[in-house]
CSV table of C-alpha atoms in Angstrom, one decimal:
chain,number,residue,atom,x,y,z
J,1,ASP,CA,0.0,0.0,0.0
J,2,ILE,CA,1.1,3.6,-0.6
J,3,VAL,CA,1.3,5.4,2.7
J,4,MET,CA,0.3,9.1,2.6
J,5,THR,CA,1.8,11.2,5.4
J,6,GLN,CA,0.6,14.7,5.9
J,7,SER,CA,2.3,17.5,7.9
J,8,PRO,CA,1.6,19.1,10.1
J,9,ASP,CA,-1.2,17.3,11.9
J,10,SER,CA,-2.7,20.7,12.8
J,11,LEU,CA,-2.0,24.2,11.8
J,12,ALA,CA,-3.2,27.6,13.1
J,13,VAL,CA,-2.9,30.6,10.7
J,14,SER,CA,-4.0,34.2,11.0
J,15,LEU,CA,-6.8,35.4,8.7
J,16,GLY,CA,-5.3,36.7,5.4
J,17,GLU,CA,-2.1,34.8,5.9
J,18,ARG,CA,-0.8,31.8,3.9
J,19,ALA,CA,-1.4,28.3,4.9
J,20,THR,CA,0.7,25.4,3.7
J,21,ILE,CA,-0.1,21.7,4.1
J,22,ASN,CA,2.3,19.0,3.0
J,23,CYS,CA,1.7,15.5,1.8
J,24,LYS,CA,4.4,12.8,1.2
J,25,SER,CA,3.7,9.5,-0.4
J,26,SER,CA,5.8,6.4,0.4
J,27,GLN,CA,6.3,5.8,-3.4
J,28,SER,CA,6.0,8.0,-6.4
J,29,VAL,CA,2.4,8.7,-7.7
J,30,LEU,CA,3.7,10.1,-10.9
J,31,TYR,CA,2.5,8.0,-13.9
J,32,THR,CA,5.3,8.6,-16.4
J,33,SER,CA,3.3,7.6,-19.5
J,34,ASN,CA,1.1,10.6,-19.1
J,35,ASN,CA,3.2,12.7,-16.8
J,36,LYS,CA,0.3,13.0,-14.3
J,37,ASN,CA,0.5,12.8,-10.6
J,38,TYR,CA,-2.3,10.7,-9.2
J,39,LEU,CA,-2.9,13.0,-6.2
J,40,THR,CA,-6.0,14.7,-4.9
J,41,TRP,CA,-6.8,17.2,-2.1
J,42,TYR,CA,-10.0,17.4,-0.2
J,43,GLN,CA,-11.5,19.8,2.3
J,44,GLN,CA,-13.8,18.4,5.0
J,45,LYS,CA,-15.9,20.5,7.4
J,46,PRO,CA,-17.6,19.1,10.4
J,47,GLY,CA,-20.7,17.0,9.6
J,48,GLN,CA,-20.0,17.2,5.9
J,49,PRO,CA,-18.5,14.9,3.3
J,50,PRO,CA,-15.1,15.7,1.9
J,51,LYS,CA,-15.2,18.3,-0.9
J,52,LEU,CA,-12.8,17.9,-3.9
J,53,LEU,CA,-10.4,20.8,-4.2
J,54,ILE,CA,-7.5,19.8,-6.4
J,55,TYR,CA,-6.9,16.7,-8.7
J,56,TRP,CA,-3.9,15.6,-10.7
J,57,ALA,CA,-2.0,17.4,-7.9
J,58,SER,CA,-2.5,20.9,-9.3
J,59,THR,CA,-5.8,21.1,-11.2
J,60,ARG,CA,-8.4,23.1,-9.3
J,61,GLU,CA,-11.9,21.8,-9.3
J,62,SER,CA,-14.5,24.0,-10.9
J,63,GLY,CA,-15.9,26.5,-8.4
J,64,VAL,CA,-13.0,26.2,-6.0
J,65,PRO,CA,-11.6,29.7,-5.1
J,66,ASP,CA,-8.2,30.5,-6.7
J,67,ARG,CA,-6.6,31.0,-3.3
J,68,PHE,CA,-6.4,27.2,-3.2
J,69,SER,CA,-3.5,25.8,-5.2
J,70,GLY,CA,-1.7,22.4,-5.4
J,71,SER,CA,1.9,21.7,-6.3
J,72,GLY,CA,4.5,19.0,-6.2
J,73,SER,CA,5.4,15.9,-8.1
J,74,GLY,CA,6.5,12.3,-7.5
J,75,THR,CA,6.3,11.9,-3.7
J,76,ASP,CA,6.1,15.4,-2.3
J,77,PHE,CA,3.1,17.6,-2.6
J,78,THR,CA,1.7,20.8,-1.1
J,79,LEU,CA,-1.7,22.4,-0.8
J,80,THR,CA,-1.4,26.2,-0.4
J,81,ILE,CA,-4.1,28.6,0.7
J,82,SER,CA,-2.8,32.0,-0.3
J,83,SER,CA,-4.9,34.1,2.0
J,84,LEU,CA,-6.8,32.3,4.7
J,85,GLN,CA,-10.5,33.0,5.1
J,86,ALA,CA,-12.7,32.1,8.0
J,87,GLU,CA,-14.6,29.6,5.9
J,88,ASP,CA,-11.4,27.6,5.2
J,89,VAL,CA,-11.4,26.2,8.7
J,90,ALA,CA,-11.6,22.5,8.1
J,91,VAL,CA,-9.6,19.2,7.9
J,92,TYR,CA,-7.7,18.7,4.7
J,93,TYR,CA,-6.8,15.3,3.2
J,94,CYS,CA,-4.6,14.2,0.4
J,95,GLN,CA,-5.4,11.0,-1.5
J,96,GLN,CA,-3.5,8.9,-4.0
J,97,TYR,CA,-5.2,7.0,-6.8
J,98,TYR,CA,-2.0,5.7,-8.4
J,99,SER,CA,-2.5,2.2,-7.1
J,100,ILE,CA,-5.0,0.0,-5.3
J,101,PRO,CA,-5.8,0.4,-2.5
J,102,ILE,CA,-6.6,4.1,-2.9
J,103,THR,CA,-5.2,5.7,0.3
J,104,PHE,CA,-5.6,8.9,2.2
J,105,GLY,CA,-3.4,11.0,4.4
J,106,GLN,CA,-4.3,11.2,8.0
J,107,GLY,CA,-5.6,14.7,7.7
J,108,THR,CA,-4.5,18.2,8.7
J,109,ARG,CA,-6.7,20.3,10.9
J,110,LEU,CA,-6.6,24.0,9.9
J,111,GLU,CA,-7.7,26.6,12.4
J,112,ILE,CA,-7.6,30.4,12.8
J,113,LYS,CA,-4.9,31.8,15.0
E,1,GLN,CA,-25.3,18.0,-11.2
E,2,VAL,CA,-25.0,14.4,-9.9
E,3,GLN,CA,-26.3,13.8,-6.4
E,4,LEU,CA,-25.7,10.7,-4.3
E,5,GLN,CA,-27.7,9.5,-1.3
E,6,GLU,CA,-26.8,6.6,1.0
E,7,SER,CA,-29.5,4.6,2.6
E,8,GLY,CA,-29.7,1.5,4.9
E,9,PRO,CA,-29.9,0.5,8.5
E,10,GLY,CA,-28.0,2.7,11.0
E,11,LEU,CA,-27.6,-0.1,13.4
E,12,VAL,CA,-26.1,-3.5,12.8
E,13,LYS,CA,-25.5,-6.3,15.2
E,14,PRO,CA,-22.0,-7.8,15.6
E,15,SER,CA,-21.3,-10.7,13.3
E,16,GLU,CA,-24.1,-9.6,10.9
E,17,THR,CA,-23.9,-8.1,7.5
E,18,LEU,CA,-24.0,-4.4,6.9
E,19,SER,CA,-26.0,-3.5,3.8
E,20,LEU,CA,-26.1,0.0,2.2
E,21,THR,CA,-27.4,1.4,-1.0
E,22,CYS,CA,-26.3,4.5,-2.9
E,23,THR,CA,-28.9,6.1,-5.2
E,24,VAL,CA,-27.5,8.3,-8.0
E,25,SER,CA,-29.7,11.2,-9.3
E,26,GLY,CA,-29.1,14.0,-11.8
E,27,GLY,CA,-27.1,11.7,-14.0
E,28,SER,CA,-26.7,8.1,-15.2
E,29,ILE,CA,-24.8,5.5,-13.3
E,30,SER,CA,-23.5,4.2,-16.7
E,31,SER,CA,-20.0,4.9,-17.9
E,32,TYR,CA,-18.7,5.8,-14.5
E,33,TYR,CA,-16.9,4.3,-11.5
E,34,TRP,CA,-18.4,4.5,-8.1
E,35,SER,CA,-16.7,4.1,-4.7
E,36,TRP,CA,-17.5,3.4,-1.1
E,37,ILE,CA,-15.4,5.1,1.6
E,38,ARG,CA,-15.8,5.1,5.3
E,39,GLN,CA,-14.8,7.3,8.2
E,40,PRO,CA,-14.9,6.1,11.9
E,41,PRO,CA,-16.1,9.0,14.2
E,42,GLY,CA,-13.3,11.5,14.7
E,43,LYS,CA,-10.9,9.6,12.4
E,44,GLY,CA,-9.6,9.6,8.8
E,45,LEU,CA,-10.9,8.2,5.5
E,46,GLU,CA,-10.6,4.6,4.4
E,47,TRP,CA,-11.4,3.5,0.8
E,48,ILE,CA,-13.5,0.3,0.7
E,49,GLY,CA,-13.8,-0.4,-3.0
E,50,TYR,CA,-15.2,0.7,-6.3
E,51,ILE,CA,-17.5,-0.7,-9.0
E,52,TYR,CA,-17.9,0.2,-12.7
E,53,TYR,CA,-21.4,0.3,-14.1
E,54,SER,CA,-20.6,-2.9,-16.0
E,55,GLY,CA,-20.2,-4.7,-12.6
E,56,SER,CA,-16.4,-5.0,-12.5
E,57,THR,CA,-15.0,-4.2,-9.0
E,58,ASN,CA,-11.9,-3.5,-7.1
E,59,TYR,CA,-11.7,-3.8,-3.3
E,60,ASN,CA,-9.3,-2.7,-0.6
E,61,PRO,CA,-7.3,-5.9,0.2
E,62,SER,CA,-7.8,-5.2,4.0
E,63,LEU,CA,-11.5,-5.7,3.6
E,64,LYS,CA,-11.7,-7.8,0.5
E,65,SER,CA,-12.7,-11.1,2.2
E,66,ARG,CA,-15.8,-9.4,3.7
E,67,VAL,CA,-16.9,-6.9,1.0
E,68,THR,CA,-19.2,-7.1,-1.9
E,69,ILE,CA,-20.2,-4.1,-4.1
E,70,SER,CA,-22.9,-4.5,-6.7
E,71,VAL,CA,-24.7,-2.3,-9.2
E,72,ASP,CA,-28.3,-2.1,-10.4
E,73,THR,CA,-28.3,0.2,-13.5
E,74,SER,CA,-32.0,-0.1,-13.9
E,75,LYS,CA,-32.4,1.7,-10.5
E,76,ASN,CA,-29.3,3.9,-10.9
E,77,GLN,CA,-28.0,2.4,-7.6
E,78,PHE,CA,-25.0,0.6,-6.3
E,79,SER,CA,-24.7,-1.2,-3.1
E,80,LEU,CA,-22.3,-2.3,-0.4
E,81,LYS,CA,-22.4,-5.4,1.7
E,82,LEU,CA,-19.9,-5.9,4.5
E,83,SER,CA,-20.1,-9.2,6.4
E,84,SER,CA,-19.2,-10.3,9.9
E,85,VAL,CA,-19.1,-6.7,11.2
E,86,THR,CA,-17.4,-5.8,14.5
E,87,ALA,CA,-17.2,-2.6,16.5
E,88,ALA,CA,-14.3,-1.6,14.3
E,89,ASP,CA,-16.7,-1.3,11.3
E,90,ALA,CA,-18.7,1.5,13.0
E,91,ALA,CA,-18.3,4.6,10.8
E,92,VAL,CA,-19.9,7.1,8.5
E,93,TYR,CA,-20.1,5.4,5.2
E,94,TYR,CA,-19.9,7.5,2.0
E,95,CYS,CA,-20.6,6.8,-1.6
E,96,ALA,CA,-18.8,8.9,-4.2
E,97,SER,CA,-18.2,9.1,-8.0
E,98,HIS,CA,-14.9,9.1,-9.8
E,99,ILE,CA,-13.9,12.1,-11.9
E,100,GLY,CA,-14.3,11.8,-15.6
E,101,GLY,CA,-15.4,8.1,-15.7
E,102,LEU,CA,-11.9,7.0,-14.7
E,103,ALA,CA,-11.0,4.2,-12.3
E,104,ALA,CA,-7.8,5.9,-11.3
E,105,ALA,CA,-9.2,9.3,-10.4
E,106,GLY,CA,-10.2,11.5,-7.5
E,107,LEU,CA,-13.7,11.5,-6.1
E,108,ASP,CA,-15.8,14.5,-7.2
E,109,PHE,CA,-19.4,14.0,-6.0
E,110,TRP,CA,-20.1,12.5,-2.5
E,111,GLY,CA,-23.2,11.5,-0.6
E,112,GLN,CA,-23.9,13.1,2.7
E,113,GLY,CA,-22.9,9.9,4.5
E,114,ILE,CA,-24.7,7.5,6.7
E,115,LEU,CA,-23.6,6.6,10.2
E,116,VAL,CA,-23.6,2.9,11.0
E,117,THR,CA,-23.3,1.8,14.5
E,118,VAL,CA,-22.4,-1.8,15.4
E,119,SER,CA,-24.1,-2.9,18.6
E,120,SER,CA,-26.2,-5.8,20.0
């Protein structure tokens, strides 16, 4: 299984400041034949299902604010929120779909400082 | 826009079989992959398995011996059965669709989830 490890486990950032969440996979999730990273980011608020933010590591889902961006390749990935808003308080998960079983990171809790 | 809704018993006895159904509306179940994911209260996400509308499946090896996912295209539904449940199977169970009709893809639309408790 590919193990996804997120850091930090929790993060407190001031409103309007940048938030950065990291995700490391135990093996590469870059599929060389199409040069795509099989990596997704989700946002989950209490009592709600996860919401897709970013797929293919850096493609923003339709309707997701452009303050959310994804970067990285191979085994190291980052989700960046450029200017934190109050509504961004949530738990964020990365997920790989390079191989079965599909696996998720343990989650990063983002709070307001 | 596709909407998914989980349904089934919220309480299952230990050693019995958990059975859930996901109803897809706003779109056809055909030509897409569909997954089940679970989340124990206060914990992270675990992928259970997926099914293609044709009926082909892929399961998490950790659950494979106990899981069956099936599809009913006439009802635009797919289902999950998990046998021999224990307290460790208590969780919110979600159904979700795969982006772009791909097996290897993120999950774009999710149901609201159904909490399943395991207790006698």
